[in-house]
PDB file of C-alpha atoms in Angstrom:
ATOM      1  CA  UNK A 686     167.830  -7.929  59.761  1.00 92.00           C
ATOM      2  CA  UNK A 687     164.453  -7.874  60.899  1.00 96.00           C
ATOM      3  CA  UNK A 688     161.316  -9.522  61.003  1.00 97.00           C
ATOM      4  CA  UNK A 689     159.045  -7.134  59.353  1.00 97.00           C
ATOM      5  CA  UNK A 690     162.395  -7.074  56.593  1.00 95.00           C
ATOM      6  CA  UNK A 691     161.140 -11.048  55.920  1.00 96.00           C
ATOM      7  CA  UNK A 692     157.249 -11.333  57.223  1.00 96.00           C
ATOM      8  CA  UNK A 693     155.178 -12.076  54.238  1.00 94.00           C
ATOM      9  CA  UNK A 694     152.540  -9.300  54.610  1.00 92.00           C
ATOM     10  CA  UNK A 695     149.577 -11.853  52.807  1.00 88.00           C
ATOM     11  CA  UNK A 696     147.785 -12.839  55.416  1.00 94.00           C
ATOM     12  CA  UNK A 697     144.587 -15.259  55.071  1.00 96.00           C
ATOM     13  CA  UNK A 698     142.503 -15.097  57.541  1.00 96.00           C
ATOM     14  CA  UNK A 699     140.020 -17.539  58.355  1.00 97.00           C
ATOM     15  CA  UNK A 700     137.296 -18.350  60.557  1.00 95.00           C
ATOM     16  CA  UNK A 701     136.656 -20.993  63.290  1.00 95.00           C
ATOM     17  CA  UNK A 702     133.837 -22.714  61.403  1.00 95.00           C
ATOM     18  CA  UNK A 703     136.079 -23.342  58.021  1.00 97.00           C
ATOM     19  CA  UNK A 704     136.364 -26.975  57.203  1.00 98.00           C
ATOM     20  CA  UNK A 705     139.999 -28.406  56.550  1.00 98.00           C
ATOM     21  CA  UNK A 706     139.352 -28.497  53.393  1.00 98.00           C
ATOM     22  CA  UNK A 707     138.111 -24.802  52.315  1.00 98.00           C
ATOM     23  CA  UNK A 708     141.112 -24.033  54.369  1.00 98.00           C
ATOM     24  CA  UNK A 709     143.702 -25.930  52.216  1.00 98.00           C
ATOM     25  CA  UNK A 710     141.720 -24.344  49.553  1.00 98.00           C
ATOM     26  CA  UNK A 711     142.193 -21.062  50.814  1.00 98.00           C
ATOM     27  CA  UNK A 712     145.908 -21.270  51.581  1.00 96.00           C
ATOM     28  CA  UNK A 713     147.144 -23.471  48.526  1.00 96.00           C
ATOM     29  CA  UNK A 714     145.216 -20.767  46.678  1.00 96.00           C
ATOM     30  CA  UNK A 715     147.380 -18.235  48.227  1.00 94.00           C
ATOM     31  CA  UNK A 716     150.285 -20.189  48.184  1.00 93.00           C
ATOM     32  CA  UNK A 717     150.736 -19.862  52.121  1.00 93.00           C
ATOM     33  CA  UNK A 718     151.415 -22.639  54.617  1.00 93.00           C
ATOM     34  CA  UNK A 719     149.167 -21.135  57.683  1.00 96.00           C
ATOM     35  CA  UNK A 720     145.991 -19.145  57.888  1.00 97.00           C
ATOM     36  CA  UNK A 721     145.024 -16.988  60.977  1.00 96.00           C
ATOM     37  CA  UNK A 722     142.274 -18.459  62.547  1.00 96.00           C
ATOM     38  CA  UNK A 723     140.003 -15.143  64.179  1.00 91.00           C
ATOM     39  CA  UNK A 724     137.731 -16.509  67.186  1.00 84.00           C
ATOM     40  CA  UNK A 725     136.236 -13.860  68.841  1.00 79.00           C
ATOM     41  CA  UNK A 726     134.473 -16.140  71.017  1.00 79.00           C
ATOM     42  CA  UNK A 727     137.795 -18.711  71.698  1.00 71.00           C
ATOM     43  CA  UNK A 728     139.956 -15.558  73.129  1.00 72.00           C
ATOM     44  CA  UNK A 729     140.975 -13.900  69.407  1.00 83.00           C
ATOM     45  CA  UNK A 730     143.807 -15.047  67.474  1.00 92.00           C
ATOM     46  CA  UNK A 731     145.101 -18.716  66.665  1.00 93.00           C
ATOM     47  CA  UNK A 732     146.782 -20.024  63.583  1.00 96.00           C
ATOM     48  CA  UNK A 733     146.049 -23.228  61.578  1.00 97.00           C
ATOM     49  CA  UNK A 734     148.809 -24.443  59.744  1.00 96.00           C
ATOM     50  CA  UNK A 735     149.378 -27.196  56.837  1.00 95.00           C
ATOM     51  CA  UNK A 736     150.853 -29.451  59.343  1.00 95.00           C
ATOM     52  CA  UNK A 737     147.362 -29.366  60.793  1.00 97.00           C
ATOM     53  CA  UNK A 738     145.544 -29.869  57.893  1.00 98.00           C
ATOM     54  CA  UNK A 739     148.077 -32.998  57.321  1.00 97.00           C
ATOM     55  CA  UNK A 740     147.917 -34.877  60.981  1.00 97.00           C
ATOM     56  CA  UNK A 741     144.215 -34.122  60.593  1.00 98.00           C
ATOM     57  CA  UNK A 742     143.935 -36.325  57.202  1.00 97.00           C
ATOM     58  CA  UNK A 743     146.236 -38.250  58.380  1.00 97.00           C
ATOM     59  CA  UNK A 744     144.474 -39.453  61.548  1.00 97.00           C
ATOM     60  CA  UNK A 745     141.562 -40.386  58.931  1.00 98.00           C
ATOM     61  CA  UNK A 746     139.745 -37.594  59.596  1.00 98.00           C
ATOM     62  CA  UNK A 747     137.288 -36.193  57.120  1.00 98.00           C
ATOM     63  CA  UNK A 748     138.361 -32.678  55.986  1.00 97.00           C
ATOM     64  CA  UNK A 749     134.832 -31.984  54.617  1.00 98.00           C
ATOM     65  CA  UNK A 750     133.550 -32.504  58.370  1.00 98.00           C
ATOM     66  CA  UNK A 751     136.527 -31.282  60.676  1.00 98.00           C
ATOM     67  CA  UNK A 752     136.554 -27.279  61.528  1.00 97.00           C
ATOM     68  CA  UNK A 753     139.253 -25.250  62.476  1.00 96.00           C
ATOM     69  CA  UNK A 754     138.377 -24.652  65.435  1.00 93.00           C
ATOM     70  CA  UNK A 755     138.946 -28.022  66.428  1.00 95.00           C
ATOM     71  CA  UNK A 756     142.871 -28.241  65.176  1.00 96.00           C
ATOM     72  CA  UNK A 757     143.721 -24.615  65.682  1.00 93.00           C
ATOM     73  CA  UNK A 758     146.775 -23.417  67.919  1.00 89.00           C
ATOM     74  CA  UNK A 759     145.359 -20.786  70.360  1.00 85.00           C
ATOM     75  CA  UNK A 760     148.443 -20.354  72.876  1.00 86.00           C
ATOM     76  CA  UNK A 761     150.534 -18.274  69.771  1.00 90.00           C
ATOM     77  CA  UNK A 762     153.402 -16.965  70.331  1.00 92.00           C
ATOM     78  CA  UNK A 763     153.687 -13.609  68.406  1.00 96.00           C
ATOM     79  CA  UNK A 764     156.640 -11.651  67.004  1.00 97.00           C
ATOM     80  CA  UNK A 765     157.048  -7.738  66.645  1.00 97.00           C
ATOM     81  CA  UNK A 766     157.901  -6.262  63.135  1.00 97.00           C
ATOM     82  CA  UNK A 767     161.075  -5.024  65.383  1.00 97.00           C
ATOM     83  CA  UNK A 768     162.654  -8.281  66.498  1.00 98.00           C
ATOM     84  CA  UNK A 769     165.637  -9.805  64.934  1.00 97.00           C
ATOM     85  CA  UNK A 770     165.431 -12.721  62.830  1.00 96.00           C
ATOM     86  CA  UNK A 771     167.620 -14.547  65.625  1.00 96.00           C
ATOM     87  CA  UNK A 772     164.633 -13.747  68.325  1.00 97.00           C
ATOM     88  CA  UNK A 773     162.033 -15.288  65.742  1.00 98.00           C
ATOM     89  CA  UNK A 774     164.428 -18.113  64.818  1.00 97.00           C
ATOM     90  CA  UNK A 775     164.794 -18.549  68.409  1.00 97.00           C
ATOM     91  CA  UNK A 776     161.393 -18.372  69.215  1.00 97.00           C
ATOM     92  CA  UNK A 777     160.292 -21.123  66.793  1.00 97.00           C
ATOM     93  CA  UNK A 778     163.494 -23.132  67.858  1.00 96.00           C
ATOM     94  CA  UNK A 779     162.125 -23.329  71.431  1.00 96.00           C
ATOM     95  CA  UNK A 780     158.911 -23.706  70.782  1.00 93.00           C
ATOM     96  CA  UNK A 781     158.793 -25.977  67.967  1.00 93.00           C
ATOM     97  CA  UNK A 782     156.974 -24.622  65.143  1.00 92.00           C
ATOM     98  CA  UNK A 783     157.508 -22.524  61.769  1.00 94.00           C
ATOM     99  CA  UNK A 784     155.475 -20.031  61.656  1.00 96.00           C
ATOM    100  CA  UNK A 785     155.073 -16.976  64.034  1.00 97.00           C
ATOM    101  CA  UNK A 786     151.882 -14.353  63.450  1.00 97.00           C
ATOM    102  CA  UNK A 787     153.861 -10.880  63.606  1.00 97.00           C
ATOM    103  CA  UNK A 788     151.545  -8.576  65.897  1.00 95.00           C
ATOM    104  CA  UNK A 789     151.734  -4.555  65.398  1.00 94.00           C
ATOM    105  CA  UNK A 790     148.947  -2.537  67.434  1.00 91.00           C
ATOM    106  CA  UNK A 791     147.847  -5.944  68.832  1.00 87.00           C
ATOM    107  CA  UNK A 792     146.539  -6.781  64.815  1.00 90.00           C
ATOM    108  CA  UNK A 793     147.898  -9.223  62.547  1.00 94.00           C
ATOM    109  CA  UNK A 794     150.819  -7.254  59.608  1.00 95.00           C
ATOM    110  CA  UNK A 795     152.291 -10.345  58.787  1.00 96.00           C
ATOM    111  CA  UNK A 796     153.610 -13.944  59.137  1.00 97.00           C
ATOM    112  CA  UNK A 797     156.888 -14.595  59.329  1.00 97.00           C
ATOM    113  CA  UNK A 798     158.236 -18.407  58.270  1.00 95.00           C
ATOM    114  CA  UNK A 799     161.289 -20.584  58.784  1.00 95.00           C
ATOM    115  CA  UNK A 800     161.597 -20.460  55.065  1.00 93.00           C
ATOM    116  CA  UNK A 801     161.486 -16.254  55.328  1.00 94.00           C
ATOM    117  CA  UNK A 802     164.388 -16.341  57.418  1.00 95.00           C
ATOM    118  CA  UNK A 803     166.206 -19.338  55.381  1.00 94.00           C
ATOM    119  CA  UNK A 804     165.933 -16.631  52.194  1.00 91.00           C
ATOM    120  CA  UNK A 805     167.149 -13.425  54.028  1.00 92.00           C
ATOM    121  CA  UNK A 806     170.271 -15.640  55.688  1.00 90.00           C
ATOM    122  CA  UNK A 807     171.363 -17.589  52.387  1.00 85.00           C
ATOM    123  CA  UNK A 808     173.236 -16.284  50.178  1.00 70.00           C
ATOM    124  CA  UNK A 809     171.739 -14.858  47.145  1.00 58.00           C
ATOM    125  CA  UNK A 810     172.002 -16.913  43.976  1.00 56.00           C
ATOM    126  CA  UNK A 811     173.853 -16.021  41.575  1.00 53.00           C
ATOM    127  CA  UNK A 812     172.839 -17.272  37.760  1.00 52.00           C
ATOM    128  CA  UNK A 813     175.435 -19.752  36.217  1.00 53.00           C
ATOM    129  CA  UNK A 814     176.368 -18.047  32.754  1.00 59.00           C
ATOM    130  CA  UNK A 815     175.259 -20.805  30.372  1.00 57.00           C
TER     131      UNK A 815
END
């Protein structure tokens, strides 16, 4: 299977200048656990995730004052719609992290999540005849 067969194809998109909080707005909202974060200025395309938003807040930090910018991951390591689920497992093995923005064209299709490739490797449920 492959990664644009899992990738979740909502993509927020926010900017540098977002607080924390309009952030975890903006994804619980959308019920996803990262937002891209476009910087034109900072090189392009980062990703802000709710681990982020969590060390953040939990450093004491007020999420009314902090900006994205300021907790955003800019060295990203992409995936391709075409690479298997083992590369992206893989990839966020190695590096450490759960979500991977999936590049097409050099623009943002998708995000692709540990728990996208935990669905499309389980086994589907089957309903328990009451």
């Amino acid at each position: 299977m492959l990664v644009r067969d899992a990738m979740s194809t909502v993509i927020l998109t926010i900017g540098p200048t977002h607080t924390l909080r309009q952030a975890a707005s903006l994804m619980s909202a959308r019920k996803v656990g990262a937002a891209v974060v476009h910087d034109p200025d900072a090189g392009g395309i980062g990703i802000l995730t709710e681990r982020d938003i969590l060390n953040s807040v939990g450093l004491g930090q007020d999420p009314d004052a902090e900006r994205a910018h300021a907790h955003t991951t800019t060295d990203v390591v992409f995936a391709a719609p075409a690479w298997t689920l083992e590369e992206a497992a893989g990839a966020m093995a190695h590096g450490g992290f759960r979500h991977l923005i999936v590049l097409d064209g050099g623009e943002p299709t998708g995000i692709v999540s540990v728990r996208d490739i935990i669905r499309c490797w389980a086994p589907a449920r089957q309903q328990v005849p009451a």
